[in-house]
Amino acid sequence: MEYQYLIDVNDERNWLFPIVNTEPGGSVWEEARTIHFPMGKESLLRVTDSVFHPQPNAHCHYHREAYEIFFWSMAPFDFYSDGKVAEVEPGCITLHRPYEPHGFAFRNLTRKVGFFHRMDLTMEDGMCGALLREKRPDARKQPDFPKVGPVLPDIIRAEDPVGWPRVKWQEMNCVRHISRPLAVERFDGVTMKMLIARWETGGVKEVWAAEMERGFTAASNPYPLKTEMLYVTEGEVRFQVYDDTFVAHPECIVKLPKYGEYRLEALSDAVVYDVGGQTEWFTLLRDCASIRSADPARFADAEAMRELKYRHNCEIRSIARL
């Protein structure tokens, strides 16, 4: 069977369900496309890519259930959230939680790559509904279509943000940047930085950046027990999964399958985000630091560390620097 490990966001062949959103007058304000469908009970690993056209309307809204994490590029824009407005720069990440009104106003073409979870819990049938509308647009009108109860919409339009004070983006809790991590751990050849904590996402995931130096390598357990998703924003990284080898470059998403043993090597200095977020990196790294200080013998015990990593859902068996 064919399994797509590497998803180049810039490759049009990877654009699923492309749509164009317009203003009432007909002008285009967003070109959006699905990159990866959600998986599992939390609707994890849903990915979209959007290019926004210049428009002053903030389209302020909030969600009942969904969590959104957006990586921004191309141009600065005005971001409305937390009752404030700030100019957000390319390279920033924004986090949007349920019932947290937010909106965006763009002066130039601006791009985001979005990662979501729980979005499809209340959106009407999620991507399955989108597929039905494309393939059988009149299906819901048919007498034999199943009758289901009403579903509350997830996206709720908020009032236009008027009078919100302007601040610097550094003063907004939901704006993150790799230069301002919540936690940092350094190892030989890689620096791990936490950008979004698990307690900020309903306990579902956390987002870390791995700043890799050229020659850094990591290898997984023989049979990883979860599907992982990585997002490369800088540099080149070579992956080997089963017998397949490929190189990920900036704007590439890497999907590592459950049970598929893998190895990675940074071919240059690189930045890779763990956007699947299932490894409990924060608690694992804190526990490692405590054990290293309190019980060096246990820290040096390979079996004890293997058990600790298993407890925190970490599939990395070893790291090294060539």
PDB file of C-alpha atoms in Angstrom:
ATOM      1  CA  MET A   1       0.000   0.000   0.000  1.00  0.00           C
ATOM      2  CA  GLU A   2       1.055   3.614  -0.490  1.00  0.00           C
ATOM      3  CA  TYR A   3       1.515   5.747   2.634  1.00  0.00           C
ATOM      4  CA  GLN A   4       2.263   9.453   2.351  1.00  0.00           C
ATOM      5  CA  TYR A   5       5.022  10.209   4.829  1.00  0.00           C
ATOM      6  CA  LEU A   6       5.950  13.592   3.346  1.00  0.00           C
ATOM      7  CA  ILE A   7       3.373  16.324   2.660  1.00  0.00           C
ATOM      8  CA  ASP A   8       4.728  19.440   0.964  1.00  0.00           C
ATOM      9  CA  VAL A   9       2.250  22.190   1.819  1.00  0.00           C
ATOM     10  CA  ASN A  10       3.267  24.110  -1.325  1.00  0.00           C
ATOM     11  CA  ASP A  11       2.506  21.200  -3.664  1.00  0.00           C
ATOM     12  CA  GLU A  12      -0.966  21.662  -5.172  1.00  0.00           C
ATOM     13  CA  ARG A  13      -1.355  17.887  -5.393  1.00  0.00           C
ATOM     14  CA  ASN A  14      -1.660  17.917  -1.591  1.00  0.00           C
ATOM     15  CA  TRP A  15      -4.482  20.484  -1.513  1.00  0.00           C
ATOM     16  CA  LEU A  16      -7.681  18.680  -0.551  1.00  0.00           C
ATOM     17  CA  PHE A  17     -11.045  20.441  -0.821  1.00  0.00           C
ATOM     18  CA  PRO A  18      -9.713  23.863  -1.895  1.00  0.00           C
ATOM     19  CA  ILE A  19     -12.280  26.607  -1.288  1.00  0.00           C
ATOM     20  CA  VAL A  20     -12.454  30.370  -1.784  1.00  0.00           C
ATOM     21  CA  ASN A  21     -14.165  32.597   0.794  1.00  0.00           C
ATOM     22  CA  THR A  22     -15.520  35.936  -0.399  1.00  0.00           C
ATOM     23  CA  GLU A  23     -16.948  39.110   1.082  1.00  0.00           C
ATOM     24  CA  PRO A  24     -20.629  39.962   0.376  1.00  0.00           C
ATOM     25  CA  GLY A  25     -19.473  42.156  -2.518  1.00  0.00           C
ATOM     26  CA  GLY A  26     -17.646  39.246  -4.123  1.00  0.00           C
ATOM     27  CA  SER A  27     -14.032  40.125  -3.314  1.00  0.00           C
ATOM     28  CA  VAL A  28     -11.847  37.199  -2.259  1.00  0.00           C
ATOM     29  CA  TRP A  29     -10.512  37.294   1.299  1.00  0.00           C
ATOM     30  CA  GLU A  30      -9.300  33.691   1.794  1.00  0.00           C
ATOM     31  CA  GLU A  31      -8.058  30.797  -0.323  1.00  0.00           C
ATOM     32  CA  ALA A  32      -8.166  27.724   1.911  1.00  0.00           C
ATOM     33  CA  ARG A  33      -7.346  24.067   1.441  1.00  0.00           C
ATOM     34  CA  THR A  34      -7.362  21.017   3.657  1.00  0.00           C
ATOM     35  CA  ILE A  35      -3.952  19.334   3.852  1.00  0.00           C
ATOM     36  CA  HIS A  36      -4.731  16.407   6.177  1.00  0.00           C
ATOM     37  CA  PHE A  37      -7.966  14.969   7.543  1.00  0.00           C
ATOM     38  CA  PRO A  38      -8.497  14.626  11.320  1.00  0.00           C
ATOM     39  CA  MET A  39      -7.870  11.331  13.086  1.00  0.00           C
ATOM     40  CA  GLY A  40      -9.136   9.717  16.284  1.00  0.00           C
ATOM     41  CA  LYS A  41     -11.569  10.709  18.992  1.00  0.00           C
ATOM     42  CA  GLU A  42     -10.059  14.186  19.477  1.00  0.00           C
ATOM     43  CA  SER A  43      -9.965  14.894  15.723  1.00  0.00           C
ATOM     44  CA  LEU A  44      -6.203  15.313  15.918  1.00  0.00           C
ATOM     45  CA  LEU A  45      -3.860  15.949  12.981  1.00  0.00           C
ATOM     46  CA  ARG A  46      -6.304  18.075  11.042  1.00  0.00           C
ATOM     47  CA  VAL A  47      -4.216  20.480   8.928  1.00  0.00           C
ATOM     48  CA  THR A  48      -5.211  23.362   6.661  1.00  0.00           C
ATOM     49  CA  ASP A  49      -3.326  25.949   4.622  1.00  0.00           C
ATOM     50  CA  SER A  50      -4.753  29.407   3.869  1.00  0.00           C
ATOM     51  CA  VAL A  51      -3.680  32.520   1.998  1.00  0.00           C
ATOM     52  CA  PHE A  52      -5.537  35.659   3.105  1.00  0.00           C
ATOM     53  CA  HIS A  53      -6.061  38.632   0.810  1.00  0.00           C
ATOM     54  CA  PRO A  54      -5.943  42.241   2.027  1.00  0.00           C
ATOM     55  CA  GLN A  55      -9.152  43.124   3.860  1.00  0.00           C
ATOM     56  CA  PRO A  56      -9.883  45.287   6.926  1.00  0.00           C
ATOM     57  CA  ASN A  57     -12.741  43.184   8.336  1.00  0.00           C
ATOM     58  CA  ALA A  58     -11.462  41.198  11.321  1.00  0.00           C
ATOM     59  CA  HIS A  59     -14.134  38.463  10.951  1.00  0.00           C
ATOM     60  CA  CYS A  60     -14.056  38.122  14.740  1.00  0.00           C
ATOM     61  CA  HIS A  61     -15.426  34.761  15.935  1.00  0.00           C
ATOM     62  CA  TYR A  62     -15.001  32.020  18.517  1.00  0.00           C
ATOM     63  CA  HIS A  63     -15.438  28.257  18.755  1.00  0.00           C
ATOM     64  CA  ARG A  64     -17.511  26.090  21.076  1.00  0.00           C
ATOM     65  CA  GLU A  65     -15.166  23.085  21.082  1.00  0.00           C
ATOM     66  CA  ALA A  66     -12.282  23.590  18.669  1.00  0.00           C
ATOM     67  CA  TYR A  67      -8.660  24.392  19.423  1.00  0.00           C
ATOM     68  CA  GLU A  68      -6.584  26.041  16.684  1.00  0.00           C
ATOM     69  CA  ILE A  69      -2.819  26.546  16.364  1.00  0.00           C
ATOM     70  CA  PHE A  70      -1.718  28.781  13.476  1.00  0.00           C
ATOM     71  CA  PHE A  71       1.791  29.266  12.057  1.00  0.00           C
ATOM     72  CA  TRP A  72       1.980  32.637  10.255  1.00  0.00           C
ATOM     73  CA  SER A  73       4.178  33.779   7.361  1.00  0.00           C
ATOM     74  CA  MET A  74       4.507  36.231   4.439  1.00  0.00           C
ATOM     75  CA  ALA A  75       3.441  39.511   6.078  1.00  0.00           C
ATOM     76  CA  PRO A  76       2.471  41.196   9.376  1.00  0.00           C
ATOM     77  CA  PHE A  77      -1.223  41.630  10.184  1.00  0.00           C
ATOM     78  CA  ASP A  78      -3.517  42.938  12.920  1.00  0.00           C
ATOM     79  CA  PHE A  79      -4.565  40.236  15.352  1.00  0.00           C
ATOM     80  CA  TYR A  80      -7.560  40.652  17.682  1.00  0.00           C
ATOM     81  CA  SER A  81      -7.790  38.496  20.819  1.00  0.00           C
ATOM     82  CA  ASP A  82      -8.017  38.771  24.614  1.00  0.00           C
ATOM     83  CA  GLY A  83      -9.818  42.112  24.141  1.00  0.00           C
ATOM     84  CA  LYS A  84      -6.679  43.606  22.559  1.00  0.00           C
ATOM     85  CA  VAL A  85      -5.214  44.144  19.095  1.00  0.00           C
ATOM     86  CA  ALA A  86      -1.564  43.790  18.079  1.00  0.00           C
ATOM     87  CA  GLU A  87       0.498  43.622  14.924  1.00  0.00           C
ATOM     88  CA  VAL A  88       1.705  40.044  14.618  1.00  0.00           C
ATOM     89  CA  GLU A  89       4.878  39.281  12.684  1.00  0.00           C
ATOM     90  CA  PRO A  90       5.690  36.416  10.316  1.00  0.00           C
ATOM     91  CA  GLY A  91       7.134  33.554  12.339  1.00  0.00           C
ATOM     92  CA  CYS A  92       4.630  33.955  15.171  1.00  0.00           C
ATOM     93  CA  ILE A  93       2.264  31.213  16.296  1.00  0.00           C
ATOM     94  CA  THR A  94      -1.233  31.916  17.610  1.00  0.00           C
ATOM     95  CA  LEU A  95      -3.283  29.670  19.891  1.00  0.00           C
ATOM     96  CA  HIS A  96      -7.098  29.840  19.912  1.00  0.00           C
ATOM     97  CA  ARG A  97      -9.142  28.064  22.567  1.00  0.00           C
ATOM     98  CA  PRO A  98     -12.904  27.544  22.926  1.00  0.00           C
ATOM     99  CA  TYR A  99     -14.912  30.695  23.680  1.00  0.00           C
ATOM    100  CA  GLU A 100     -11.852  32.898  23.064  1.00  0.00           C
ATOM    101  CA  PRO A 101     -12.955  35.506  20.467  1.00  0.00           C
ATOM    102  CA  HIS A 102     -10.316  36.206  17.837  1.00  0.00           C
ATOM    103  CA  GLY A 103     -10.022  37.848  14.439  1.00  0.00           C
ATOM    104  CA  PHE A 104      -7.518  38.978  11.829  1.00  0.00           C
ATOM    105  CA  ALA A 105      -7.233  42.012   9.536  1.00  0.00           C
ATOM    106  CA  PHE A 106      -4.763  41.846   6.650  1.00  0.00           C
ATOM    107  CA  ARG A 107      -2.960  44.591   4.723  1.00  0.00           C
ATOM    108  CA  ASN A 108      -1.043  42.251   2.411  1.00  0.00           C
ATOM    109  CA  LEU A 109      -1.180  38.635   1.301  1.00  0.00           C
ATOM    110  CA  THR A 110      -0.661  36.614   4.473  1.00  0.00           C
ATOM    111  CA  ARG A 111      -0.412  32.880   5.000  1.00  0.00           C
ATOM    112  CA  LYS A 112      -1.141  30.491   7.820  1.00  0.00           C
ATOM    113  CA  VAL A 113      -0.716  26.759   8.256  1.00  0.00           C
ATOM    114  CA  GLY A 114      -3.255  25.594  10.818  1.00  0.00           C
ATOM    115  CA  PHE A 115      -3.344  22.562  13.122  1.00  0.00           C
ATOM    116  CA  PHE A 116      -6.608  21.716  14.874  1.00  0.00           C
ATOM    117  CA  HIS A 117      -8.175  19.338  17.329  1.00  0.00           C
ATOM    118  CA  ARG A 118     -11.746  18.841  18.540  1.00  0.00           C
ATOM    119  CA  MET A 119     -13.014  20.945  15.647  1.00  0.00           C
ATOM    120  CA  ASP A 120     -15.146  18.157  14.228  1.00  0.00           C
ATOM    121  CA  LEU A 121     -16.927  17.334  17.497  1.00  0.00           C
ATOM    122  CA  THR A 122     -19.599  19.928  16.761  1.00  0.00           C
ATOM    123  CA  MET A 123     -19.108  20.961  13.136  1.00  0.00           C
ATOM    124  CA  GLU A 124     -21.833  19.245  11.156  1.00  0.00           C
ATOM    125  CA  ASP A 125     -20.310  15.876  10.221  1.00  0.00           C
ATOM    126  CA  GLY A 126     -16.894  17.435   9.749  1.00  0.00           C
ATOM    127  CA  MET A 127     -14.996  16.385   6.658  1.00  0.00           C
ATOM    128  CA  CYS A 128     -17.409  13.509   6.004  1.00  0.00           C
ATOM    129  CA  GLY A 129     -20.131  16.097   5.535  1.00  0.00           C
ATOM    130  CA  ALA A 130     -17.891  18.067   3.168  1.00  0.00           C
ATOM    131  CA  LEU A 131     -17.284  14.942   1.112  1.00  0.00           C
ATOM    132  CA  LEU A 132     -21.016  14.207   1.000  1.00  0.00           C
ATOM    133  CA  ARG A 133     -21.787  17.749  -0.182  1.00  0.00           C
ATOM    134  CA  GLU A 134     -19.227  17.426  -2.970  1.00  0.00           C
ATOM    135  CA  LYS A 135     -20.213  13.952  -4.155  1.00  0.00           C
ATOM    136  CA  ARG A 136     -23.984  14.038  -3.492  1.00  0.00           C
ATOM    137  CA  PRO A 137     -25.026  17.707  -3.127  1.00  0.00           C
ATOM    138  CA  ASP A 138     -28.756  16.850  -2.892  1.00  0.00           C
ATOM    139  CA  ALA A 139     -28.371  13.903  -0.515  1.00  0.00           C
ATOM    140  CA  ARG A 140     -29.799  15.662   2.542  1.00  0.00           C
ATOM    141  CA  LYS A 141     -32.975  16.460   0.627  1.00  0.00           C
ATOM    142  CA  GLN A 142     -33.685  12.805  -0.116  1.00  0.00           C
ATOM    143  CA  PRO A 143     -36.467  11.094   1.873  1.00  0.00           C
ATOM    144  CA  ASP A 144     -34.223   8.164   2.779  1.00  0.00           C
ATOM    145  CA  PHE A 145     -31.444  10.346   4.223  1.00  0.00           C
ATOM    146  CA  PRO A 146     -31.045   9.532   7.962  1.00  0.00           C
ATOM    147  CA  LYS A 147     -32.766  11.979  10.285  1.00  0.00           C
ATOM    148  CA  VAL A 148     -30.405  13.217  12.978  1.00  0.00           C
ATOM    149  CA  GLY A 149     -30.779  15.721  15.770  1.00  0.00           C
ATOM    150  CA  PRO A 150     -29.667  19.327  15.400  1.00  0.00           C
ATOM    151  CA  VAL A 151     -25.943  19.984  15.750  1.00  0.00           C
ATOM    152  CA  LEU A 152     -24.730  23.253  17.212  1.00  0.00           C
ATOM    153  CA  PRO A 153     -22.334  25.112  14.924  1.00  0.00           C
ATOM    154  CA  ASP A 154     -18.788  25.277  16.209  1.00  0.00           C
ATOM    155  CA  ILE A 155     -17.932  28.666  14.703  1.00  0.00           C
ATOM    156  CA  ILE A 156     -19.856  31.578  16.231  1.00  0.00           C
ATOM    157  CA  ARG A 157     -19.563  35.080  14.781  1.00  0.00           C
ATOM    158  CA  ALA A 158     -18.678  37.693  17.407  1.00  0.00           C
ATOM    159  CA  GLU A 159     -19.323  41.417  17.339  1.00  0.00           C
ATOM    160  CA  ASP A 160     -16.841  43.597  15.470  1.00  0.00           C
ATOM    161  CA  PRO A 161     -13.907  44.473  17.775  1.00  0.00           C
ATOM    162  CA  VAL A 162     -14.322  48.209  18.377  1.00  0.00           C
ATOM    163  CA  GLY A 163     -12.283  50.142  20.944  1.00  0.00           C
ATOM    164  CA  TRP A 164      -9.875  47.320  21.740  1.00  0.00           C
ATOM    165  CA  PRO A 165      -6.542  48.782  22.971  1.00  0.00           C
ATOM    166  CA  ARG A 166      -3.484  48.319  20.752  1.00  0.00           C
ATOM    167  CA  VAL A 167      -0.548  46.551  22.405  1.00  0.00           C
ATOM    168  CA  LYS A 168       2.631  44.761  21.365  1.00  0.00           C
ATOM    169  CA  TRP A 169       2.154  41.125  20.401  1.00  0.00           C
ATOM    170  CA  GLN A 170       4.450  40.140  23.269  1.00  0.00           C
ATOM    171  CA  GLU A 171       1.688  41.297  25.639  1.00  0.00           C
ATOM    172  CA  MET A 172      -0.857  38.841  24.216  1.00  0.00           C
ATOM    173  CA  ASN A 173      -0.900  35.457  25.924  1.00  0.00           C
ATOM    174  CA  CYS A 174      -2.092  33.593  22.842  1.00  0.00           C
ATOM    175  CA  VAL A 175       0.782  34.766  20.602  1.00  0.00           C
ATOM    176  CA  ARG A 176       3.882  32.596  20.747  1.00  0.00           C
ATOM    177  CA  HIS A 177       7.318  32.740  19.148  1.00  0.00           C
ATOM    178  CA  ILE A 178      10.295  30.415  19.226  1.00  0.00           C
ATOM    179  CA  SER A 179      12.353  33.235  20.744  1.00  0.00           C
ATOM    180  CA  ARG A 180      10.014  33.301  23.783  1.00  0.00           C
ATOM    181  CA  PRO A 181       9.546  29.644  24.828  1.00  0.00           C
ATOM    182  CA  LEU A 182       7.649  28.539  27.926  1.00  0.00           C
ATOM    183  CA  ALA A 183      10.346  25.966  28.739  1.00  0.00           C
ATOM    184  CA  VAL A 184      13.761  24.993  27.353  1.00  0.00           C
ATOM    185  CA  GLU A 185      15.865  21.812  27.560  1.00  0.00           C
ATOM    186  CA  ARG A 186      19.262  21.486  25.874  1.00  0.00           C
ATOM    187  CA  PHE A 187      20.944  18.281  24.730  1.00  0.00           C
ATOM    188  CA  ASP A 188      23.980  17.592  22.572  1.00  0.00           C
ATOM    189  CA  GLY A 189      22.935  18.696  19.100  1.00  0.00           C
ATOM    190  CA  VAL A 190      19.375  19.795  19.850  1.00  0.00           C
ATOM    191  CA  THR A 191      17.513  22.384  21.924  1.00  0.00           C
ATOM    192  CA  MET A 192      13.895  21.631  22.829  1.00  0.00           C
ATOM    193  CA  LYS A 193      11.551  24.595  23.319  1.00  0.00           C
ATOM    194  CA  MET A 194       7.945  24.413  24.509  1.00  0.00           C
ATOM    195  CA  LEU A 195       5.657  26.856  22.702  1.00  0.00           C
ATOM    196  CA  ILE A 196       2.251  25.528  23.780  1.00  0.00           C
ATOM    197  CA  ALA A 197       1.633  23.588  26.986  1.00  0.00           C
ATOM    198  CA  ARG A 198      -0.678  20.619  27.403  1.00  0.00           C
ATOM    199  CA  TRP A 199      -2.723  22.459  30.033  1.00  0.00           C
ATOM    200  CA  GLU A 200      -3.594  25.033  27.345  1.00  0.00           C
ATOM    201  CA  THR A 201      -5.159  22.503  24.959  1.00  0.00           C
ATOM    202  CA  GLY A 202      -7.618  20.641  27.145  1.00  0.00           C
ATOM    203  CA  GLY A 203      -4.891  18.133  28.024  1.00  0.00           C
ATOM    204  CA  VAL A 204      -4.830  16.798  24.463  1.00  0.00           C
ATOM    205  CA  LYS A 205      -1.434  17.899  23.107  1.00  0.00           C
ATOM    206  CA  GLU A 206       1.587  20.152  23.561  1.00  0.00           C
ATOM    207  CA  VAL A 207       3.738  21.811  20.893  1.00  0.00           C
ATOM    208  CA  TRP A 208       7.532  21.828  21.058  1.00  0.00           C
ATOM    209  CA  ALA A 209      10.172  23.073  18.639  1.00  0.00           C
ATOM    210  CA  ALA A 210      13.381  21.100  18.184  1.00  0.00           C
ATOM    211  CA  GLU A 211      16.240  23.354  17.100  1.00  0.00           C
ATOM    212  CA  MET A 212      18.579  20.790  15.562  1.00  0.00           C
ATOM    213  CA  GLU A 213      22.231  21.273  14.736  1.00  0.00           C
ATOM    214  CA  ARG A 214      23.631  19.716  11.594  1.00  0.00           C
ATOM    215  CA  GLY A 215      24.448  16.055  12.232  1.00  0.00           C
ATOM    216  CA  PHE A 216      21.893  15.555  15.012  1.00  0.00           C
ATOM    217  CA  THR A 217      20.175  12.174  14.798  1.00  0.00           C
ATOM    218  CA  ALA A 218      17.287  10.497  16.589  1.00  0.00           C
ATOM    219  CA  ALA A 219      15.946   6.951  16.374  1.00  0.00           C
ATOM    220  CA  SER A 220      12.577   5.586  17.475  1.00  0.00           C
ATOM    221  CA  ASN A 221      11.563   2.420  19.238  1.00  0.00           C
ATOM    222  CA  PRO A 222      11.205  -0.603  16.921  1.00  0.00           C
ATOM    223  CA  TYR A 223       7.388  -0.392  16.904  1.00  0.00           C
ATOM    224  CA  PRO A 224       6.096   3.088  17.866  1.00  0.00           C
ATOM    225  CA  LEU A 225       2.617   2.979  19.368  1.00  0.00           C
ATOM    226  CA  LYS A 226       1.259   6.219  17.901  1.00  0.00           C
ATOM    227  CA  THR A 227       1.155   8.184  14.668  1.00  0.00           C
ATOM    228  CA  GLU A 228       3.297  11.305  14.944  1.00  0.00           C
ATOM    229  CA  MET A 229       3.227  14.534  12.935  1.00  0.00           C
ATOM    230  CA  LEU A 230       6.142  16.948  12.530  1.00  0.00           C
ATOM    231  CA  TYR A 231       6.337  20.321  10.761  1.00  0.00           C
ATOM    232  CA  VAL A 232       9.660  21.497   9.319  1.00  0.00           C
ATOM    233  CA  THR A 233      10.068  25.285   9.158  1.00  0.00           C
ATOM    234  CA  GLU A 234      13.833  25.632   8.651  1.00  0.00           C
ATOM    235  CA  GLY A 235      16.607  23.489   7.175  1.00  0.00           C
ATOM    236  CA  GLU A 236      16.578  19.968   5.765  1.00  0.00           C
ATOM    237  CA  VAL A 237      16.040  16.715   7.652  1.00  0.00           C
ATOM    238  CA  ARG A 238      16.424  13.207   6.253  1.00  0.00           C
ATOM    239  CA  PHE A 239      14.015  10.526   7.472  1.00  0.00           C
ATOM    240  CA  GLN A 240      14.066   6.770   7.138  1.00  0.00           C
ATOM    241  CA  VAL A 241      10.789   4.941   7.839  1.00  0.00           C
ATOM    242  CA  TYR A 242      10.742   1.184   7.257  1.00  0.00           C
ATOM    243  CA  ASP A 243      12.809   0.945   4.028  1.00  0.00           C
ATOM    244  CA  ASP A 244      11.787   4.365   2.681  1.00  0.00           C
ATOM    245  CA  THR A 245      14.081   7.404   2.810  1.00  0.00           C
ATOM    246  CA  PHE A 246      13.081  11.003   2.080  1.00  0.00           C
ATOM    247  CA  VAL A 247      14.201  14.559   2.849  1.00  0.00           C
ATOM    248  CA  ALA A 248      11.877  17.149   4.402  1.00  0.00           C
ATOM    249  CA  HIS A 249      12.480  20.836   3.730  1.00  0.00           C
ATOM    250  CA  PRO A 250      10.733  24.006   4.979  1.00  0.00           C
ATOM    251  CA  GLU A 251       6.925  23.953   4.697  1.00  0.00           C
ATOM    252  CA  CYS A 252       6.851  20.147   4.795  1.00  0.00           C
ATOM    253  CA  ILE A 253       4.727  18.046   7.127  1.00  0.00           C
ATOM    254  CA  VAL A 254       6.046  14.612   8.064  1.00  0.00           C
ATOM    255  CA  LYS A 255       3.588  11.924   9.161  1.00  0.00           C
ATOM    256  CA  LEU A 256       5.256   9.013  10.939  1.00  0.00           C
ATOM    257  CA  PRO A 257       2.952   5.971  11.102  1.00  0.00           C
ATOM    258  CA  LYS A 258       2.152   3.884  14.136  1.00  0.00           C
ATOM    259  CA  TYR A 259       4.398   0.770  14.256  1.00  0.00           C
ATOM    260  CA  GLY A 260       6.814   2.292  11.711  1.00  0.00           C
ATOM    261  CA  GLU A 261      10.349   2.445  13.121  1.00  0.00           C
ATOM    262  CA  TYR A 262      12.051   5.647  11.999  1.00  0.00           C
ATOM    263  CA  ARG A 263      15.327   7.521  12.115  1.00  0.00           C
ATOM    264  CA  LEU A 264      16.009  11.182  11.366  1.00  0.00           C
ATOM    265  CA  GLU A 265      19.162  13.160  10.649  1.00  0.00           C
ATOM    266  CA  ALA A 266      19.515  16.937  10.373  1.00  0.00           C
ATOM    267  CA  LEU A 267      21.342  17.590   7.088  1.00  0.00           C
ATOM    268  CA  SER A 268      21.679  21.252   8.082  1.00  0.00           C
ATOM    269  CA  ASP A 269      20.739  23.342  11.067  1.00  0.00           C
ATOM    270  CA  ALA A 270      16.969  22.864  11.211  1.00  0.00           C
ATOM    271  CA  VAL A 271      13.813  23.675  13.161  1.00  0.00           C
ATOM    272  CA  VAL A 272      11.198  20.935  13.488  1.00  0.00           C
ATOM    273  CA  TYR A 273       7.927  21.272  15.439  1.00  0.00           C
ATOM    274  CA  ASP A 274       6.174  18.329  17.063  1.00  0.00           C
ATOM    275  CA  VAL A 275       2.654  19.357  16.028  1.00  0.00           C
ATOM    276  CA  GLY A 276       1.054  15.978  16.745  1.00  0.00           C
ATOM    277  CA  GLY A 277       1.943  16.732  20.334  1.00  0.00           C
ATOM    278  CA  GLN A 278       1.278  13.332  21.919  1.00  0.00           C
ATOM    279  CA  THR A 279       4.605  12.941  23.710  1.00  0.00           C
ATOM    280  CA  GLU A 280       4.419  14.375  27.230  1.00  0.00           C
ATOM    281  CA  TRP A 281       7.665  16.259  26.750  1.00  0.00           C
ATOM    282  CA  PHE A 282       7.227  18.734  29.603  1.00  0.00           C
ATOM    283  CA  THR A 283       6.658  16.196  32.371  1.00  0.00           C
ATOM    284  CA  LEU A 284       9.193  13.775  30.871  1.00  0.00           C
ATOM    285  CA  LEU A 285      11.974  16.354  30.706  1.00  0.00           C
ATOM    286  CA  ARG A 286      11.170  17.690  34.183  1.00  0.00           C
ATOM    287  CA  ASP A 287      11.288  14.146  35.583  1.00  0.00           C
ATOM    288  CA  CYS A 288      14.590  13.495  33.803  1.00  0.00           C
ATOM    289  CA  ALA A 289      16.104  16.647  35.300  1.00  0.00           C
ATOM    290  CA  SER A 290      14.958  15.664  38.798  1.00  0.00           C
ATOM    291  CA  ILE A 291      16.277  12.104  38.501  1.00  0.00           C
ATOM    292  CA  ARG A 292      19.594  13.300  37.092  1.00  0.00           C
ATOM    293  CA  SER A 293      20.076  15.492  40.175  1.00  0.00           C
ATOM    294  CA  ALA A 294      18.661  13.181  42.841  1.00  0.00           C
ATOM    295  CA  ASP A 295      19.692   9.725  41.598  1.00  0.00           C
ATOM    296  CA  PRO A 296      22.460   9.742  38.941  1.00  0.00           C
ATOM    297  CA  ALA A 297      22.663   5.941  38.996  1.00  0.00           C
ATOM    298  CA  ARG A 298      19.003   5.626  38.046  1.00  0.00           C
ATOM    299  CA  PHE A 299      19.459   8.261  35.350  1.00  0.00           C
ATOM    300  CA  ALA A 300      22.272   6.153  33.865  1.00  0.00           C
ATOM    301  CA  ASP A 301      20.143   2.974  33.984  1.00  0.00           C
ATOM    302  CA  ALA A 302      18.889   2.359  30.431  1.00  0.00           C
ATOM    303  CA  GLU A 303      15.970   0.196  31.565  1.00  0.00           C
ATOM    304  CA  ALA A 304      14.794   2.803  34.106  1.00  0.00           C
ATOM    305  CA  MET A 305      14.886   5.521  31.446  1.00  0.00           C
ATOM    306  CA  ARG A 306      13.078   3.265  28.965  1.00  0.00           C
ATOM    307  CA  GLU A 307      10.292   2.772  31.506  1.00  0.00           C
ATOM    308  CA  LEU A 308      10.121   6.519  32.184  1.00  0.00           C
ATOM    309  CA  LYS A 309       9.824   7.338  28.474  1.00  0.00           C
ATOM    310  CA  TYR A 310       7.098   4.717  28.065  1.00  0.00           C
ATOM    311  CA  ARG A 311       5.138   6.322  30.910  1.00  0.00           C
ATOM    312  CA  HIS A 312       5.292   9.696  29.139  1.00  0.00           C
ATOM    313  CA  ASN A 313       4.386   8.355  25.677  1.00  0.00           C
ATOM    314  CA  CYS A 314       7.843   9.044  24.229  1.00  0.00           C
ATOM    315  CA  GLU A 315       8.923   6.842  21.315  1.00  0.00           C
ATOM    316  CA  ILE A 316      12.492   8.184  20.956  1.00  0.00           C
ATOM    317  CA  ARG A 317      14.940   5.380  21.744  1.00  0.00           C
ATOM    318  CA  SER A 318      18.175   7.288  21.278  1.00  0.00           C
ATOM    319  CA  ILE A 319      19.706  10.575  20.135  1.00  0.00           C
ATOM    320  CA  ALA A 320      23.235  11.304  18.959  1.00  0.00           C
ATOM    321  CA  ARG A 321      25.342  13.811  17.118  1.00  0.00           C
ATOM    322  CA  LEU A 322      27.424  12.704  14.135  1.00  0.00           C
TER     323      LEU A 322
END
